[in-house]
Amino acid sequence: MRRIRLIVSYDGTNYCGWQKQPNGITVEEVLNRAISKLTGEEIEVIGASRTDSGVHAYGNVAVFDTNVRMAADKFAFAINQRLPDDIRIQYSDEVESDWHPRKNDCIKTYTYRILNRKIDIPTERLYAHFCYFNLDVEKMREASGYFIGTHDFTSFCSQKSQASSPIRTVFSLEVLQDEDMITIVVRGDGFLYNMIRIIAGTLIKVGMGVYPPSHITEIMKAKERKFAGQTMPAKGLTLVEIEYI
């Protein structure tokens, strides 16, 4: 038995997230079906990040076990022939039989995109949150520094979270601007349920002048979800990369 690793990209618009569930089609379900057709085996992939409904990915990671002797790098091409246009395997290789995408230490990079202008752009409607308030990017950048480090992120976590601990480490958080597109780039060792979308909502509040950048410290100390900003729509969020260390 061999274990094949996949780097998976997808447009999450038409999917109820990554993880297989009864109320709608998911990325995991589509991958299982495509790989099972290819190998003639009953395949169940294991994903690194269980992205939510509507979230996109450039570089999610998954593994599956197979007895097929195809060269590891050829699996990407063969699977892609059986996938819809909004899911693509970017790369495939073989790993040790006990290698697990969720149990190995890693750094995850996500982006959250905000289209900040008076009128929305239709071609961005599925990939960025539209905000017509004029955001102060410099204040957002100042506020971003308070997230860096190891903290209790209870205030930035949905109450639906099943995480055993609210402690997470954010290695970097940048607020970039290219004309009217603001991109929040976050790198960390892992994230709580809806954590990045809540951080984005909180930074937007700072950009709108609702509270000063230093107020992030008070929100963290409160350890209550109600003190942070709103949970922003999933469409602005993309899993960019998972780097194993």
Tab-separated table of C-alpha atoms in Angstrom:
chain	number	residue	atom	x	y	z
A	1	MET	CA	0.000	0.000	0.000
A	2	ARG	CA	1.306	3.435	-0.992
A	3	ARG	CA	0.390	6.881	0.362
A	4	ILE	CA	0.059	9.614	-2.255
A	5	ARG	CA	0.099	13.291	-1.308
A	6	LEU	CA	-1.822	15.890	-3.319
A	7	ILE	CA	-1.630	19.686	-3.470
A	8	VAL	CA	-5.223	20.697	-4.167
A	9	SER	CA	-6.577	24.015	-5.453
A	10	TYR	CA	-10.250	24.846	-5.790
A	11	ASP	CA	-12.828	27.560	-6.208
A	12	GLY	CA	-15.035	26.984	-3.176
A	13	THR	CA	-18.061	28.867	-4.525
A	14	ASN	CA	-20.102	25.785	-5.444
A	15	TYR	CA	-19.092	23.606	-2.503
A	16	CYS	CA	-20.258	23.181	1.089
A	17	GLY	CA	-16.654	23.266	2.241
A	18	TRP	CA	-14.027	20.553	2.228
A	19	GLN	CA	-15.391	17.912	4.561
A	20	LYS	CA	-17.971	15.402	3.355
A	21	GLN	CA	-21.428	16.080	4.772
A	22	PRO	CA	-25.068	15.157	4.084
A	23	ASN	CA	-26.445	18.588	3.168
A	24	GLY	CA	-24.480	19.360	0.019
A	25	ILE	CA	-21.581	18.515	-2.277
A	26	THR	CA	-18.042	19.034	-0.921
A	27	VAL	CA	-14.503	19.081	-2.295
A	28	GLU	CA	-13.591	15.932	-0.368
A	29	GLU	CA	-16.567	14.063	-1.834
A	30	VAL	CA	-15.658	15.032	-5.400
A	31	LEU	CA	-12.015	14.001	-4.880
A	32	ASN	CA	-13.021	10.644	-3.393
A	33	ARG	CA	-15.238	9.908	-6.374
A	34	ALA	CA	-12.641	10.931	-8.975
A	35	ILE	CA	-9.765	8.998	-7.400
A	36	SER	CA	-11.939	5.926	-6.824
A	37	LYS	CA	-12.828	5.900	-10.532
A	38	LEU	CA	-9.156	6.154	-11.435
A	39	THR	CA	-7.871	3.436	-9.108
A	40	GLY	CA	-10.850	1.078	-8.951
A	41	GLU	CA	-10.566	1.246	-5.151
A	42	GLU	CA	-12.779	2.782	-2.453
A	43	ILE	CA	-10.779	5.927	-1.724
A	44	GLU	CA	-11.170	8.254	1.279
A	45	VAL	CA	-8.782	11.214	1.183
A	46	ILE	CA	-7.476	12.852	4.360
A	47	GLY	CA	-7.270	16.641	4.108
A	48	ALA	CA	-5.001	19.029	5.979
A	49	SER	CA	-7.476	21.900	6.277
A	50	ARG	CA	-11.258	21.482	6.440
A	51	THR	CA	-12.109	24.763	4.777
A	52	ASP	CA	-15.656	26.104	5.191
A	53	SER	CA	-18.364	26.527	2.596
A	54	GLY	CA	-17.347	29.128	-0.002
A	55	VAL	CA	-13.666	29.281	1.020
A	56	HIS	CA	-11.117	28.919	-1.780
A	57	ALA	CA	-7.693	27.249	-1.865
A	58	TYR	CA	-4.500	27.400	-3.870
A	59	GLY	CA	-2.641	24.820	-1.822
A	60	ASN	CA	-4.640	22.552	0.467
A	61	VAL	CA	-2.965	19.197	1.122
A	62	ALA	CA	-4.514	15.739	1.087
A	63	VAL	CA	-3.347	12.130	1.076
A	64	PHE	CA	-4.874	8.816	0.029
A	65	ASP	CA	-3.756	5.183	0.097
A	66	THR	CA	-3.654	3.005	-2.988
A	67	ASN	CA	-2.189	-0.197	-4.421
A	68	VAL	CA	-1.966	1.291	-7.930
A	69	ARG	CA	1.637	1.328	-9.188
A	70	MET	CA	1.374	4.503	-11.275
A	71	ALA	CA	4.306	6.917	-10.918
A	72	ALA	CA	3.473	9.281	-8.046
A	73	ASP	CA	3.811	12.481	-10.075
A	74	LYS	CA	1.402	11.165	-12.725
A	75	PHE	CA	-1.520	10.935	-10.321
A	76	ALA	CA	-2.080	14.700	-10.551
A	77	PHE	CA	-2.650	14.566	-14.307
A	78	ALA	CA	-4.763	11.418	-14.191
A	79	ILE	CA	-7.031	12.691	-11.397
A	80	ASN	CA	-7.462	16.098	-13.051
A	81	GLN	CA	-8.987	14.396	-16.109
A	82	ARG	CA	-11.814	13.212	-13.835
A	83	LEU	CA	-12.388	16.451	-11.915
A	84	PRO	CA	-14.665	19.435	-12.636
A	85	ASP	CA	-13.032	22.662	-13.768
A	86	ASP	CA	-13.192	24.268	-10.312
A	87	ILE	CA	-10.931	21.659	-8.645
A	88	ARG	CA	-7.364	20.910	-9.739
A	89	ILE	CA	-4.488	18.853	-8.358
A	90	GLN	CA	-1.372	20.998	-8.698
A	91	TYR	CA	1.154	18.360	-7.671
A	92	SER	CA	1.363	14.769	-6.440
A	93	ASP	CA	4.124	12.737	-4.803
A	94	GLU	CA	4.585	9.699	-2.580
A	95	VAL	CA	5.113	10.012	1.188
A	96	GLU	CA	5.725	7.575	4.035
A	97	SER	CA	2.738	5.381	4.898
A	98	ASP	CA	2.335	7.064	8.306
A	99	TRP	CA	2.629	10.655	7.037
A	100	HIS	CA	-0.494	12.577	8.070
A	101	PRO	CA	-1.388	16.080	6.777
A	102	ARG	CA	-2.967	17.194	10.071
A	103	LYS	CA	-0.518	15.629	12.530
A	104	ASN	CA	2.721	17.108	11.191
A	105	ASP	CA	3.882	20.571	12.273
A	106	CYS	CA	3.186	23.178	9.628
A	107	ILE	CA	2.750	26.858	8.821
A	108	LYS	CA	-0.513	27.795	7.144
A	109	THR	CA	-0.886	30.916	5.027
A	110	TYR	CA	-4.283	32.456	4.315
A	111	THR	CA	-5.357	35.631	2.578
A	112	TYR	CA	-8.518	37.660	3.015
A	113	ARG	CA	-9.330	40.099	0.180
A	114	ILE	CA	-11.377	43.275	0.578
A	115	LEU	CA	-12.511	45.319	-2.403
A	116	ASN	CA	-12.560	48.863	-1.018
A	117	ARG	CA	-14.299	51.252	-3.439
A	118	LYS	CA	-17.618	53.017	-3.915
A	119	ILE	CA	-19.035	50.616	-6.515
A	120	ASP	CA	-18.603	46.846	-6.556
A	121	ILE	CA	-16.885	45.021	-9.453
A	122	PRO	CA	-18.895	42.000	-10.674
A	123	THR	CA	-15.842	39.885	-11.514
A	124	GLU	CA	-14.653	40.116	-7.898
A	125	ARG	CA	-18.002	39.293	-6.294
A	126	LEU	CA	-17.066	35.654	-5.589
A	127	TYR	CA	-13.482	36.264	-4.437
A	128	ALA	CA	-13.444	39.417	-2.300
A	129	HIS	CA	-15.608	41.122	0.300
A	130	PHE	CA	-16.920	44.466	-0.931
A	131	CYS	CA	-16.649	47.402	1.487
A	132	TYR	CA	-17.722	50.884	0.346
A	133	PHE	CA	-16.514	52.661	3.510
A	134	ASN	CA	-13.119	54.293	2.969
A	135	LEU	CA	-10.773	52.144	5.096
A	136	ASP	CA	-7.667	53.568	6.777
A	137	VAL	CA	-5.085	50.971	5.756
A	138	GLU	CA	-2.330	52.451	7.929
A	139	LYS	CA	-4.459	51.989	11.044
A	140	MET	CA	-5.248	48.433	9.958
A	141	ARG	CA	-1.518	47.778	9.592
A	142	GLU	CA	-0.868	49.179	13.055
A	143	ALA	CA	-3.571	46.956	14.521
A	144	SER	CA	-2.208	43.873	12.756
A	145	GLY	CA	0.899	43.908	14.951
A	146	TYR	CA	-1.155	43.107	18.053
A	147	PHE	CA	-2.116	39.724	16.607
A	148	ILE	CA	1.460	38.530	16.094
A	149	GLY	CA	2.754	36.063	18.665
A	150	THR	CA	1.211	33.336	20.807
A	151	HIS	CA	-2.136	34.387	22.278
A	152	ASP	CA	-5.464	33.153	23.572
A	153	PHE	CA	-7.721	33.819	20.569
A	154	THR	CA	-11.040	33.018	22.269
A	155	SER	CA	-12.447	36.421	21.246
A	156	PHE	CA	-11.653	35.614	17.611
A	157	CYS	CA	-13.246	32.182	17.484
A	158	SER	CA	-16.768	31.095	16.590
A	159	GLN	CA	-18.686	29.511	19.441
A	160	LYS	CA	-19.104	26.428	17.241
A	161	SER	CA	-15.394	25.661	17.592
A	162	GLN	CA	-14.470	22.233	18.944
A	163	ALA	CA	-10.787	23.054	19.447
A	164	SER	CA	-9.240	21.706	22.649
A	165	SER	CA	-7.294	24.939	23.189
A	166	PRO	CA	-7.781	28.561	22.037
A	167	ILE	CA	-4.017	29.186	22.059
A	168	ARG	CA	-2.548	29.810	18.615
A	169	THR	CA	0.631	31.394	17.240
A	170	VAL	CA	0.464	33.973	14.458
A	171	PHE	CA	3.897	34.342	12.846
A	172	SER	CA	3.026	37.288	10.632
A	173	LEU	CA	0.057	39.396	9.594
A	174	GLU	CA	0.341	41.882	6.739
A	175	VAL	CA	-2.182	44.328	5.313
A	176	LEU	CA	-1.325	44.954	1.673
A	177	GLN	CA	-2.944	47.418	-0.715
A	178	ASP	CA	-2.980	47.406	-4.496
A	179	GLU	CA	-5.160	50.312	-5.626
A	180	ASP	CA	-8.634	49.443	-4.287
A	181	MET	CA	-7.878	45.850	-3.278
A	182	ILE	CA	-6.795	45.297	0.329
A	183	THR	CA	-5.321	41.878	1.114
A	184	ILE	CA	-4.780	40.584	4.635
A	185	VAL	CA	-2.061	37.898	4.682
A	186	VAL	CA	-1.863	35.709	7.793
A	187	ARG	CA	0.700	33.008	8.603
A	188	GLY	CA	0.323	30.809	11.663
A	189	ASP	CA	0.645	27.350	13.139
A	190	GLY	CA	-3.095	26.798	12.867
A	191	PHE	CA	-6.339	28.699	13.208
A	192	LEU	CA	-9.532	28.375	15.218
A	193	TYR	CA	-12.950	28.073	13.595
A	194	ASN	CA	-13.648	31.321	11.671
A	195	MET	CA	-10.595	32.955	13.299
A	196	ILE	CA	-9.234	34.651	10.179
A	197	ARG	CA	-12.656	35.862	9.073
A	198	ILE	CA	-13.196	37.400	12.522
A	199	ILE	CA	-9.730	38.978	12.487
A	200	ALA	CA	-10.601	40.468	9.081
A	201	GLY	CA	-13.869	41.816	10.464
A	202	THR	CA	-12.042	43.345	13.408
A	203	LEU	CA	-9.424	44.992	11.197
A	204	ILE	CA	-12.202	46.443	9.059
A	205	LYS	CA	-13.682	47.996	12.215
A	206	VAL	CA	-10.294	49.562	12.920
A	207	GLY	CA	-10.071	50.793	9.322
A	208	MET	CA	-13.512	52.387	9.678
A	209	GLY	CA	-12.427	54.168	12.868
A	210	VAL	CA	-14.847	52.307	15.146
A	211	TYR	CA	-11.996	51.762	17.607
A	212	PRO	CA	-8.247	52.447	17.683
A	213	PRO	CA	-5.599	49.873	16.709
A	214	SER	CA	-4.527	49.371	20.342
A	215	HIS	CA	-8.038	48.167	21.214
A	216	ILE	CA	-7.054	44.743	19.814
A	217	THR	CA	-5.282	44.106	23.126
A	218	GLU	CA	-8.483	44.754	25.072
A	219	ILE	CA	-10.460	42.454	22.796
A	220	MET	CA	-7.959	39.642	23.382
A	221	LYS	CA	-8.023	40.150	27.143
A	222	ALA	CA	-11.824	39.959	27.196
A	223	LYS	CA	-11.832	36.365	25.868
A	224	GLU	CA	-15.385	36.792	24.635
A	225	ARG	CA	-16.477	36.535	21.018
A	226	LYS	CA	-18.916	39.488	21.266
A	227	PHE	CA	-16.098	42.022	21.662
A	228	ALA	CA	-14.442	41.349	18.281
A	229	GLY	CA	-15.632	42.332	14.812
A	230	GLN	CA	-18.109	40.427	12.715
A	231	THR	CA	-17.346	37.183	10.913
A	232	MET	CA	-16.685	38.239	7.327
A	233	PRO	CA	-18.116	36.300	4.356
A	234	ALA	CA	-16.247	33.162	3.330
A	235	LYS	CA	-15.760	34.228	-0.291
A	236	GLY	CA	-12.887	36.577	0.590
A	237	LEU	CA	-10.821	33.821	2.227
A	238	THR	CA	-8.248	31.660	0.444
A	239	LEU	CA	-5.926	29.000	1.818
A	240	VAL	CA	-2.706	29.858	-0.009
A	241	GLU	CA	-0.144	27.374	1.287
A	242	ILE	CA	0.629	24.758	3.910
A	243	GLU	CA	4.334	24.512	4.619
A	244	TYR	CA	5.492	21.479	6.626
A	245	ILE	CA	8.387	22.065	9.019
